[in-house]
mmCIF file with all atom_site columns, C-alpha atoms and ligand atoms in Angstrom:
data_model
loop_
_atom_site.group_PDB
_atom_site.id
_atom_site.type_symbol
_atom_site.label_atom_id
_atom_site.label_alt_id
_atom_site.label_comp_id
_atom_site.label_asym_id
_atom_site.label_entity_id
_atom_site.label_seq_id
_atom_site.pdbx_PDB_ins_code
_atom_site.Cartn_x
_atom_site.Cartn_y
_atom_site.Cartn_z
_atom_site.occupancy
_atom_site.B_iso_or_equiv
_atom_site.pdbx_formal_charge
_atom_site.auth_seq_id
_atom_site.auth_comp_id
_atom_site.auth_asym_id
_atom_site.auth_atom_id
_atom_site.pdbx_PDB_model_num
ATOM   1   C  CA  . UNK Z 1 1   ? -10.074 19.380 -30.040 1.00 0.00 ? 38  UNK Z CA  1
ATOM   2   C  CA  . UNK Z 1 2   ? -13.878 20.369 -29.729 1.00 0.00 ? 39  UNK Z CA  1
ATOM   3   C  CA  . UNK Z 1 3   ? -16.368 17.640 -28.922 1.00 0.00 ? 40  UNK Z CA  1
ATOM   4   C  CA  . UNK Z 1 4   ? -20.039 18.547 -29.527 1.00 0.00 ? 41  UNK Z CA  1
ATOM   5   C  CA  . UNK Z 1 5   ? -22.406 16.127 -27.307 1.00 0.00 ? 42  UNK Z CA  1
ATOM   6   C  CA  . UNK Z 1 6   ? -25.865 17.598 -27.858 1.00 0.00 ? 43  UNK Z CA  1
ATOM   7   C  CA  . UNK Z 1 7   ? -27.516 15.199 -25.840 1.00 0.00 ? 44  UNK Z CA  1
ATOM   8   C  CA  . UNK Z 1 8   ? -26.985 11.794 -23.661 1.00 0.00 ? 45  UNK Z CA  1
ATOM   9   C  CA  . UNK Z 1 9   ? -26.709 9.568  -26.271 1.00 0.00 ? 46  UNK Z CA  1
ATOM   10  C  CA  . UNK Z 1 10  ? -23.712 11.704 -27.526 1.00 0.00 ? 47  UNK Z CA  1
ATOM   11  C  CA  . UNK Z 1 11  ? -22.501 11.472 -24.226 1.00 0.00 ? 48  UNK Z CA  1
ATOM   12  C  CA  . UNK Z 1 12  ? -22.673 7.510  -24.233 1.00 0.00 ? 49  UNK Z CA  1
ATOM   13  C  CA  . UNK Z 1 13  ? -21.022 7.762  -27.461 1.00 0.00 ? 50  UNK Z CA  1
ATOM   14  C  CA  . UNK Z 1 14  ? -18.139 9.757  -26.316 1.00 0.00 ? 51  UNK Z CA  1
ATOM   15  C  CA  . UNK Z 1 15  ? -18.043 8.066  -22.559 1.00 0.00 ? 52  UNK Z CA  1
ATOM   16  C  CA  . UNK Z 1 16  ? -17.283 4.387  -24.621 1.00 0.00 ? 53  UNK Z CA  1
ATOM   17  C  CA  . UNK Z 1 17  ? -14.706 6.248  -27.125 1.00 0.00 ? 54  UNK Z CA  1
ATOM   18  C  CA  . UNK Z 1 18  ? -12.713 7.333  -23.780 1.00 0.00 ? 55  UNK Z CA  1
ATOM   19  C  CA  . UNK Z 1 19  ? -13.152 4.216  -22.078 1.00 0.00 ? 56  UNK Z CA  1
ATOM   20  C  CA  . UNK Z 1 20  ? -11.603 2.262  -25.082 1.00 0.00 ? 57  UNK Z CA  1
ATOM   21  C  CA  . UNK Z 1 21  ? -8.461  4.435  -25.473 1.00 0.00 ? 58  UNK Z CA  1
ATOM   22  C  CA  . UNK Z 1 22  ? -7.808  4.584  -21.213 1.00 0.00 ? 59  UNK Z CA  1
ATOM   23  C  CA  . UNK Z 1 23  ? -4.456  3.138  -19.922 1.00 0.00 ? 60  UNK Z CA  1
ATOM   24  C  CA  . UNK Z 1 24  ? -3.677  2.799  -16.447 1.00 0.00 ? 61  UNK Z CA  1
ATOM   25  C  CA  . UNK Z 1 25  ? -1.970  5.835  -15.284 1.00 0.00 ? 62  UNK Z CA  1
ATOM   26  C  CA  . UNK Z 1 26  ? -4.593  7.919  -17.399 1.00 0.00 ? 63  UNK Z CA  1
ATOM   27  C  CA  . UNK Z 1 27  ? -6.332  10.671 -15.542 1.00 0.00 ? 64  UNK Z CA  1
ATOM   28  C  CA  . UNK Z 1 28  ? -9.380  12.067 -17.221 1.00 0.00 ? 65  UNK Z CA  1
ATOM   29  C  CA  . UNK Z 1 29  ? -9.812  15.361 -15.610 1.00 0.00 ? 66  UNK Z CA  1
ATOM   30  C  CA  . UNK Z 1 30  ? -13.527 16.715 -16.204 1.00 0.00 ? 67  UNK Z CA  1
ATOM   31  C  CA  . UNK Z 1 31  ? -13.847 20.128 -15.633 1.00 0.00 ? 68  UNK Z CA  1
ATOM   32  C  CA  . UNK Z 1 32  ? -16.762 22.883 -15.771 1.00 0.00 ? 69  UNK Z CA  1
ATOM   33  C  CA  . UNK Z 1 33  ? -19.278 23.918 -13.385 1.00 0.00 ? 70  UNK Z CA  1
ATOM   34  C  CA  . UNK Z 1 34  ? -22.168 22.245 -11.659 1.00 0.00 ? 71  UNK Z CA  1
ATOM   35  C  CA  . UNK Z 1 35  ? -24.765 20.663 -14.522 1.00 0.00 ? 72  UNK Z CA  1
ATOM   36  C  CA  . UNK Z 1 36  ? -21.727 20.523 -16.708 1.00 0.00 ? 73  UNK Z CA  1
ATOM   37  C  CA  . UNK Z 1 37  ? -21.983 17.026 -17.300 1.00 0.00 ? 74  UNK Z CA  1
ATOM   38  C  CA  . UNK Z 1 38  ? -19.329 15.560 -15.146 1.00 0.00 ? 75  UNK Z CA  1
ATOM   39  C  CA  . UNK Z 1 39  ? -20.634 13.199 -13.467 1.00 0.00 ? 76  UNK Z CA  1
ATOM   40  C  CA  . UNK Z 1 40  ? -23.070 12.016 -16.634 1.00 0.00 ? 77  UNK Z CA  1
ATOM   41  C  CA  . UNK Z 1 41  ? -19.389 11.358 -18.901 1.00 0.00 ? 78  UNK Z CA  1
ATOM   42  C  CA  . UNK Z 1 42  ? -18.029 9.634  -15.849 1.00 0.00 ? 79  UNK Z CA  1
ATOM   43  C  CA  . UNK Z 1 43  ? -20.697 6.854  -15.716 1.00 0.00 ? 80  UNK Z CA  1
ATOM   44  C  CA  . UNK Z 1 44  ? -20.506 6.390  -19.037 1.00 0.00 ? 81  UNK Z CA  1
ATOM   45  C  CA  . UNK Z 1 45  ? -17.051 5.869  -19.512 1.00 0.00 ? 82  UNK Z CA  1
ATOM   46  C  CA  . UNK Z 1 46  ? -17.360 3.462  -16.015 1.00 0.00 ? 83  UNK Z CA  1
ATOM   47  C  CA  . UNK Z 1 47  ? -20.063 1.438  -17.734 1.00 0.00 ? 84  UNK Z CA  1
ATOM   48  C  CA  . UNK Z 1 48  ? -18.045 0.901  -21.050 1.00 0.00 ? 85  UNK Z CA  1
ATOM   49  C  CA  . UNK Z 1 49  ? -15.477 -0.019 -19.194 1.00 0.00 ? 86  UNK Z CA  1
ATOM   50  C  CA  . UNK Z 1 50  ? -17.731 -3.252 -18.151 1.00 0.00 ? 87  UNK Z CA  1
ATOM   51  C  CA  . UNK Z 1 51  ? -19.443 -1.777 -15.053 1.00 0.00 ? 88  UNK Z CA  1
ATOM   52  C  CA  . UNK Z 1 52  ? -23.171 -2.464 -14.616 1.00 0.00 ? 89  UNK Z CA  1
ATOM   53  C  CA  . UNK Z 1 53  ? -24.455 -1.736 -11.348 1.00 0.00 ? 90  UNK Z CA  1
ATOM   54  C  CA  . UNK Z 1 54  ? -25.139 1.750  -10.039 1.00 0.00 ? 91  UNK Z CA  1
ATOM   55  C  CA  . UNK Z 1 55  ? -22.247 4.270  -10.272 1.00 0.00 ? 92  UNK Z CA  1
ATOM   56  C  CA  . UNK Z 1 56  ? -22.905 6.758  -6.982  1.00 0.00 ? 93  UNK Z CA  1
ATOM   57  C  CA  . UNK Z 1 57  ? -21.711 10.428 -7.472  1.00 0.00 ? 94  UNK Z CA  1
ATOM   58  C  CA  . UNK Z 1 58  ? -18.682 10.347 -5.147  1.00 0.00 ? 95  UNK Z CA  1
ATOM   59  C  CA  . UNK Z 1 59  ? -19.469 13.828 -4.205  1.00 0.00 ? 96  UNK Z CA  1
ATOM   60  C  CA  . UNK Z 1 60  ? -20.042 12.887 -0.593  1.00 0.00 ? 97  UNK Z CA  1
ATOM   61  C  CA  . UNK Z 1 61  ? -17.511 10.429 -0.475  1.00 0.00 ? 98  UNK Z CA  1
ATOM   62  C  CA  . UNK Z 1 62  ? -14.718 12.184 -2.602  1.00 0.00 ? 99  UNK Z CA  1
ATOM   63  C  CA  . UNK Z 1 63  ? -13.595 8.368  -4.195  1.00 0.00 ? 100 UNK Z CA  1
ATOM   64  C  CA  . UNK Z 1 64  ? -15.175 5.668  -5.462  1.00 0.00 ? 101 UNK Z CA  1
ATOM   65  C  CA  . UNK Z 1 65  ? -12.960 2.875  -6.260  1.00 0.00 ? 102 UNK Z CA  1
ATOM   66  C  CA  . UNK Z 1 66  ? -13.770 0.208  -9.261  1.00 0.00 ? 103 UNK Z CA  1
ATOM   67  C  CA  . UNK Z 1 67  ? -11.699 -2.923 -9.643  1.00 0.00 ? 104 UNK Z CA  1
ATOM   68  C  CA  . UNK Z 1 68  ? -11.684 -5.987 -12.153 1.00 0.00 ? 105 UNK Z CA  1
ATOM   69  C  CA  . UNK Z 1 69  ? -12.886 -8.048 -13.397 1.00 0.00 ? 106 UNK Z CA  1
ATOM   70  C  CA  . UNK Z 1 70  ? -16.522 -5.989 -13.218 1.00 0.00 ? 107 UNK Z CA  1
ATOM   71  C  CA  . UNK Z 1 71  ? -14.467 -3.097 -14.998 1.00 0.00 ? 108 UNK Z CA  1
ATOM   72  C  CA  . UNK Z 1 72  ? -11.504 -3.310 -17.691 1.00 0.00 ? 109 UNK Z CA  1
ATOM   73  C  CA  . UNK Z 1 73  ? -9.218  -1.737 -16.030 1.00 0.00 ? 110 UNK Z CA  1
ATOM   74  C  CA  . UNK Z 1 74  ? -8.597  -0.264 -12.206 1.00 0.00 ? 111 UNK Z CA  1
ATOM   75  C  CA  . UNK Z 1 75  ? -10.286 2.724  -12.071 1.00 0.00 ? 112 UNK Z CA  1
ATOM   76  C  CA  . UNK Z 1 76  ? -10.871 5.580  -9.087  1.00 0.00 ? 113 UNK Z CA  1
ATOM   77  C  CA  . UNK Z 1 77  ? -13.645 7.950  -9.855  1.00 0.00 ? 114 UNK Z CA  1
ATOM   78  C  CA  . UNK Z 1 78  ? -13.307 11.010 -7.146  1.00 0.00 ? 115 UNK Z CA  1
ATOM   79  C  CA  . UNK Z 1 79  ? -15.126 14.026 -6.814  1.00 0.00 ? 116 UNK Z CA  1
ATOM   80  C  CA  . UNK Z 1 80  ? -12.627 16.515 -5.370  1.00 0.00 ? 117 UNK Z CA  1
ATOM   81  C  CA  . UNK Z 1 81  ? -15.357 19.626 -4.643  1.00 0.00 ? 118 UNK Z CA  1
ATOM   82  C  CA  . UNK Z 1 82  ? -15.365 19.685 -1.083  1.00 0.00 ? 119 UNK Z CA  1
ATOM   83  C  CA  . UNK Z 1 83  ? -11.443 19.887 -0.818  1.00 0.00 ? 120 UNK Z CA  1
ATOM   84  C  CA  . UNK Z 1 84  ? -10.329 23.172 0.415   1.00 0.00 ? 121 UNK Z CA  1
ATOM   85  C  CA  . UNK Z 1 85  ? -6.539  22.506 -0.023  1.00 0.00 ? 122 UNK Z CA  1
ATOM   86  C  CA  . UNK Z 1 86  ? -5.012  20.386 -2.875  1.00 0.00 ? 123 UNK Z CA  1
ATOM   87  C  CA  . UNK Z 1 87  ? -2.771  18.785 0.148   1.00 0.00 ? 124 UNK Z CA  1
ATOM   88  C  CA  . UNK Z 1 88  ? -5.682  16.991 1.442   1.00 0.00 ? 125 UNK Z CA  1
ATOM   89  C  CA  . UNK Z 1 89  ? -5.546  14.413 -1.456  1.00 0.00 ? 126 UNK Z CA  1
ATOM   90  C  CA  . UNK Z 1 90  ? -2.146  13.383 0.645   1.00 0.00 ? 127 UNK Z CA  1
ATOM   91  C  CA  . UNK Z 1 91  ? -4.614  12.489 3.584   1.00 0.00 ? 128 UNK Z CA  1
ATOM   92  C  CA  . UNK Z 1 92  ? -7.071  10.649 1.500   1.00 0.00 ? 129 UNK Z CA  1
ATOM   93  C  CA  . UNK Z 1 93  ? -3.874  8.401  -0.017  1.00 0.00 ? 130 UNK Z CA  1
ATOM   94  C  CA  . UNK Z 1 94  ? -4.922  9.338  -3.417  1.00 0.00 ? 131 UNK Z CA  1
ATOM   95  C  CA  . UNK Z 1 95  ? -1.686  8.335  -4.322  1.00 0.00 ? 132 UNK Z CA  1
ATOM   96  C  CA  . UNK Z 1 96  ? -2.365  4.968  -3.078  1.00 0.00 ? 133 UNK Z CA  1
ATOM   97  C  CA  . UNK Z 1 97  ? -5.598  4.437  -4.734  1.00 0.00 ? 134 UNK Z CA  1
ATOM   98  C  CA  . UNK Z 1 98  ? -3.954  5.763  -8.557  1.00 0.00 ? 135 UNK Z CA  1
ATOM   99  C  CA  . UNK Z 1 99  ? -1.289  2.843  -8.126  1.00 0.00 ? 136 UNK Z CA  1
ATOM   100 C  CA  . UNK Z 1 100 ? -2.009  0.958  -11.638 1.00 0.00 ? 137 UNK Z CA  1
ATOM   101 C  CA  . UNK Z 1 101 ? -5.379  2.736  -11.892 1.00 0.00 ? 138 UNK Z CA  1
ATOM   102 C  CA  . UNK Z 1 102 ? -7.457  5.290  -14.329 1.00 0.00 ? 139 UNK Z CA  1
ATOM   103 C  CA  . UNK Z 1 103 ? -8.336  8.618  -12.205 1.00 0.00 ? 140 UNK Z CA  1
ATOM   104 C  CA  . UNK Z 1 104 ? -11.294 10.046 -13.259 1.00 0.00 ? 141 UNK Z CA  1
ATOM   105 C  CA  . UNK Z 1 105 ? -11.462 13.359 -11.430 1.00 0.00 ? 142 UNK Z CA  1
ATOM   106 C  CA  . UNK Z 1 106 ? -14.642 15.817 -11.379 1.00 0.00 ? 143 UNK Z CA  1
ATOM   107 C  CA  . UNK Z 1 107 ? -13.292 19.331 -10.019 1.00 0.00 ? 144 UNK Z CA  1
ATOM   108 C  CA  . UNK Z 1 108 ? -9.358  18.033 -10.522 1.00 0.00 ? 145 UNK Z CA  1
ATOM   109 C  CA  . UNK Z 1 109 ? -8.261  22.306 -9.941  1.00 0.00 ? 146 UNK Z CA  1
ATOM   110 C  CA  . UNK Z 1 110 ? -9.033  21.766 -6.344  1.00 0.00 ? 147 UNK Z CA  1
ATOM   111 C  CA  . UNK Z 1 111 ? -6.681  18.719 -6.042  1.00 0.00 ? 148 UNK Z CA  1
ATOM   112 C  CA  . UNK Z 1 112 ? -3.830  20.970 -7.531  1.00 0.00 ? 149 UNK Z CA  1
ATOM   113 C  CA  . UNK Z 1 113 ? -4.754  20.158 -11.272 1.00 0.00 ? 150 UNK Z CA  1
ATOM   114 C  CA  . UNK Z 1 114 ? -3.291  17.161 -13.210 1.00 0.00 ? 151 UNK Z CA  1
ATOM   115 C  CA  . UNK Z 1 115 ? -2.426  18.714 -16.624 1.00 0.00 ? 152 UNK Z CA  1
ATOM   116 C  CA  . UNK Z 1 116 ? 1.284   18.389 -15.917 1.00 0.00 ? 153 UNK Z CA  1
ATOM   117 C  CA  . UNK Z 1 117 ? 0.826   15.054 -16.052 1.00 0.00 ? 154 UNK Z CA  1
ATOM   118 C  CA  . UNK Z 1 118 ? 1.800   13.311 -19.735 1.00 0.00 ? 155 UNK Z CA  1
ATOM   119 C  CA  . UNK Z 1 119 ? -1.186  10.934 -19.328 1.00 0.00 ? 156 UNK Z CA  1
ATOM   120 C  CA  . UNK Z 1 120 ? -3.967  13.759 -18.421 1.00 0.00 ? 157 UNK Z CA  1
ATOM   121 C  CA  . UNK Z 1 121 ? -6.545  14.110 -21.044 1.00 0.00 ? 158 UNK Z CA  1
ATOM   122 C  CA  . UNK Z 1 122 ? -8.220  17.537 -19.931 1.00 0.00 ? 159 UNK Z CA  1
ATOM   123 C  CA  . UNK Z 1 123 ? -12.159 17.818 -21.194 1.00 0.00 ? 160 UNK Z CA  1
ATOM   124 C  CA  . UNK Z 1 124 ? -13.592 20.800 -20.078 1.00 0.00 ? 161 UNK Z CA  1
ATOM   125 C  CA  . UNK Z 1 125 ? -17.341 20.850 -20.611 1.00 0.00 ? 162 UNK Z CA  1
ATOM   126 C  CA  . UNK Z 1 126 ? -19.838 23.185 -21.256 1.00 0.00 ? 163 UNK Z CA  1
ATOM   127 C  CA  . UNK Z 1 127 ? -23.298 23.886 -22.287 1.00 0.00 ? 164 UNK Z CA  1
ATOM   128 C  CA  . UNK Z 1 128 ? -24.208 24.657 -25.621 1.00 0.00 ? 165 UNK Z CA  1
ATOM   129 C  CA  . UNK Z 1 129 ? -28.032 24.776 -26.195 1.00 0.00 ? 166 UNK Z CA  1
ATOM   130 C  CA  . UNK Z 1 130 ? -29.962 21.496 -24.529 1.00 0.00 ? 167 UNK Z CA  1
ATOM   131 C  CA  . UNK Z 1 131 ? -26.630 19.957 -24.519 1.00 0.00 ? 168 UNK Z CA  1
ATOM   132 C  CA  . UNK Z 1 132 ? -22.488 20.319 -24.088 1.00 0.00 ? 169 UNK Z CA  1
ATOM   133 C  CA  . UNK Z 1 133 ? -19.354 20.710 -25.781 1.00 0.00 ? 170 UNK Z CA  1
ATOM   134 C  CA  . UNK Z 1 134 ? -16.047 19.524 -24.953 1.00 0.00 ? 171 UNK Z CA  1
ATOM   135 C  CA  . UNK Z 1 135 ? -12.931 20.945 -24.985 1.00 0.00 ? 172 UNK Z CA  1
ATOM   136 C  CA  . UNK Z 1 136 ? -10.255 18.294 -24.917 1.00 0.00 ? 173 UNK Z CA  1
ATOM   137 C  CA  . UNK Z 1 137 ? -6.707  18.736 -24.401 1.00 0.00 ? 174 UNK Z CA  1
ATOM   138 C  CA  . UNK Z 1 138 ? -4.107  15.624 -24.434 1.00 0.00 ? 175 UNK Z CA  1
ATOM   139 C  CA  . UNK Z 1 139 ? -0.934  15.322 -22.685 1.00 0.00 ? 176 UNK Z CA  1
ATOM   140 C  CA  . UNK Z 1 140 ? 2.287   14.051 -24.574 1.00 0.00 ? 177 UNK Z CA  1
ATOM   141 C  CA  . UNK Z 1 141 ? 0.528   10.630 -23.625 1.00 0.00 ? 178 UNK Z CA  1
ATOM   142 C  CA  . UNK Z 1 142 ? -2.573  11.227 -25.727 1.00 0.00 ? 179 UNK Z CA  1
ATOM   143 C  CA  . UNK Z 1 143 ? -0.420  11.927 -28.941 1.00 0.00 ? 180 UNK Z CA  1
ATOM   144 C  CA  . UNK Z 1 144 ? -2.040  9.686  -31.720 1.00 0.00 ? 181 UNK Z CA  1
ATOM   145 C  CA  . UNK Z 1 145 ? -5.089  7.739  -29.634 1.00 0.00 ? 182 UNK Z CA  1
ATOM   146 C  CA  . UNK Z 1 146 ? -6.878  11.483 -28.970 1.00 0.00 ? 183 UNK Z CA  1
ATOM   147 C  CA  . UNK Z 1 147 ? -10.752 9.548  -28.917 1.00 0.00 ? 184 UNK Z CA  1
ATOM   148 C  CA  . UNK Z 1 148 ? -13.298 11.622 -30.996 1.00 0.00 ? 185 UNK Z CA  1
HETATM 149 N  N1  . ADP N 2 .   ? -24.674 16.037 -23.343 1.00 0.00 ? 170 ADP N N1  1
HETATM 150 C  C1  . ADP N 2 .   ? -25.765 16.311 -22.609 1.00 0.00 ? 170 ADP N C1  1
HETATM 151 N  N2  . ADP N 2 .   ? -26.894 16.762 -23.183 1.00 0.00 ? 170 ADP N N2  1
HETATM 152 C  C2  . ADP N 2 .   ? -27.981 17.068 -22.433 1.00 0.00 ? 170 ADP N C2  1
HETATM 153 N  N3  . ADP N 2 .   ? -28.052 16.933 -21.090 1.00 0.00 ? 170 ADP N N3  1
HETATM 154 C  C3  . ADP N 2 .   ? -26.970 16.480 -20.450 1.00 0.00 ? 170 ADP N C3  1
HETATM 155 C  C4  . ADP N 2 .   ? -25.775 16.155 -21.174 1.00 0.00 ? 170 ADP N C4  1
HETATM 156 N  N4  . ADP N 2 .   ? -24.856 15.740 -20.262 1.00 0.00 ? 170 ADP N N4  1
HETATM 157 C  C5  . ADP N 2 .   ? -25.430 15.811 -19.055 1.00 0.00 ? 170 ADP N C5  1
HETATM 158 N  N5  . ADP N 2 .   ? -26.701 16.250 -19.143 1.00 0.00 ? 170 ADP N N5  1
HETATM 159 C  C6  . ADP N 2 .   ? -27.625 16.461 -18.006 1.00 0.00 ? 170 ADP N C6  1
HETATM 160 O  O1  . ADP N 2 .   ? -27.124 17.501 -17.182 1.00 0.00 ? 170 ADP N O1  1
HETATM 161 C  C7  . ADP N 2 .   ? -27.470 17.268 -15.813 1.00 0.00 ? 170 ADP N C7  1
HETATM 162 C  C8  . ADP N 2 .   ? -26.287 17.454 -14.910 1.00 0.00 ? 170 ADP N C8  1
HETATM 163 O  O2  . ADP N 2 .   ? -25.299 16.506 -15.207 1.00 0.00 ? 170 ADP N O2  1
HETATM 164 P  P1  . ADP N 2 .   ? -24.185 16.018 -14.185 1.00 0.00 ? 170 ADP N P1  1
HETATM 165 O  O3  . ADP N 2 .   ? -23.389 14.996 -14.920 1.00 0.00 ? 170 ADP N O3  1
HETATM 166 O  O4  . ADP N 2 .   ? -24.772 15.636 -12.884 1.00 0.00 ? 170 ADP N O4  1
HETATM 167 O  O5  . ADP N 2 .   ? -23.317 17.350 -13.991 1.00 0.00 ? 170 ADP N O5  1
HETATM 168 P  P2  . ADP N 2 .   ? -22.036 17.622 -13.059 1.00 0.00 ? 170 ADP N P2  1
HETATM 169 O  O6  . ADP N 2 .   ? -21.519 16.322 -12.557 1.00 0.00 ? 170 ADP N O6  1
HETATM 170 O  O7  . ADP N 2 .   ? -21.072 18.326 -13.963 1.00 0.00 ? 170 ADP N O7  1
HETATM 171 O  O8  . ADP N 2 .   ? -22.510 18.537 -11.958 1.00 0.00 ? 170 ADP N O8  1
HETATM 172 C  C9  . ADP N 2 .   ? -28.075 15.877 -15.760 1.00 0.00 ? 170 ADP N C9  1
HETATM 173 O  O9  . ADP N 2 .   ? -29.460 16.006 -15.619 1.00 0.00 ? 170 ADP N O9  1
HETATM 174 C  C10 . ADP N 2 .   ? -27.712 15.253 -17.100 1.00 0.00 ? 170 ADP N C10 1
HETATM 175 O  O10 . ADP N 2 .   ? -28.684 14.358 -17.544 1.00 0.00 ? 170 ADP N O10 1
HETATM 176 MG MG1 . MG  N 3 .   ? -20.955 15.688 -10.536 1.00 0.00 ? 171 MG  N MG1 1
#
């Protein structure tokens, strides 16, 4: 499925379309290069899920953890650019921190991917003009509640 978001109120739109489909277990894996959009999609499917402070890029801090009753649901938000090995999501415990939670993962291939997963919803983004486009792919999971 393609998902044209030519600018950031597209991207709000989309962001609070995700948010209201999300289940724990879900991982929404954003991928495409710096500028993509990432981190943009991220906050705004944290804020529809009832957050309203600041969301921080967890690029420095590779997770940022959100709990209720501020958000909807449990929710980790990591940024997994600085890992060098997949393995090293073992010594952060991200296993730990997913226990009854959304992932939302920003560079998920160098964490080893999470496609295999049934509940992954892959969205690859990518510019197109001034703004993006967004190639989303479901896992068995996804079947029927696909947001658009
Ligand atoms: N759909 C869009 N249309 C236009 N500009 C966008 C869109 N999505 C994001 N941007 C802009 O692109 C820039 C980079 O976005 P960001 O989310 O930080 O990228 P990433 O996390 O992928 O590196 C930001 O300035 C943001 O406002
Ligand atoms: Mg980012």
């Amino acid at each position: 499925m393609i998902v044209e978001l030519p600018d950031l109120a597209a991207m709000e739109r989309f962001g609070k379309a995700l948010a209201e489909a999300l289940r724990p277990g879900d991982v929404l894996a954003l991928s495409g290069g710096l500028g993509a959009g990432k981190t943009t999609l991220a906050r705004a499917v944290i804020a529809a899920l009832g957050h309203t402070g600041e969301v921080p890029s967890p690029s420095f801090a590779i997770i940022q953890v959100y709990d209720p009753p501020t958000v909807r649901l449990p929710l980790v938000h990591a940024d997994f650019y600085r890992l060098t090995r997949a393995e090293e999501t073992d010594e952060i415990g991200l296993d730990d921190y997913r226990e009854g939670a959304v992932l939302i993962a920003e560079w998920p291939e160098h964490a080893g991917g999470f496609a295999h997963e049934p509940g992954c919803l892959s969205i690859a983004l990518e510019t197109a003009g001034e703004g993006r486009r967004a190639i989303v792919e479901g896992g068995a999971d996804w079947l029927g509640r696909m947001p658009r």
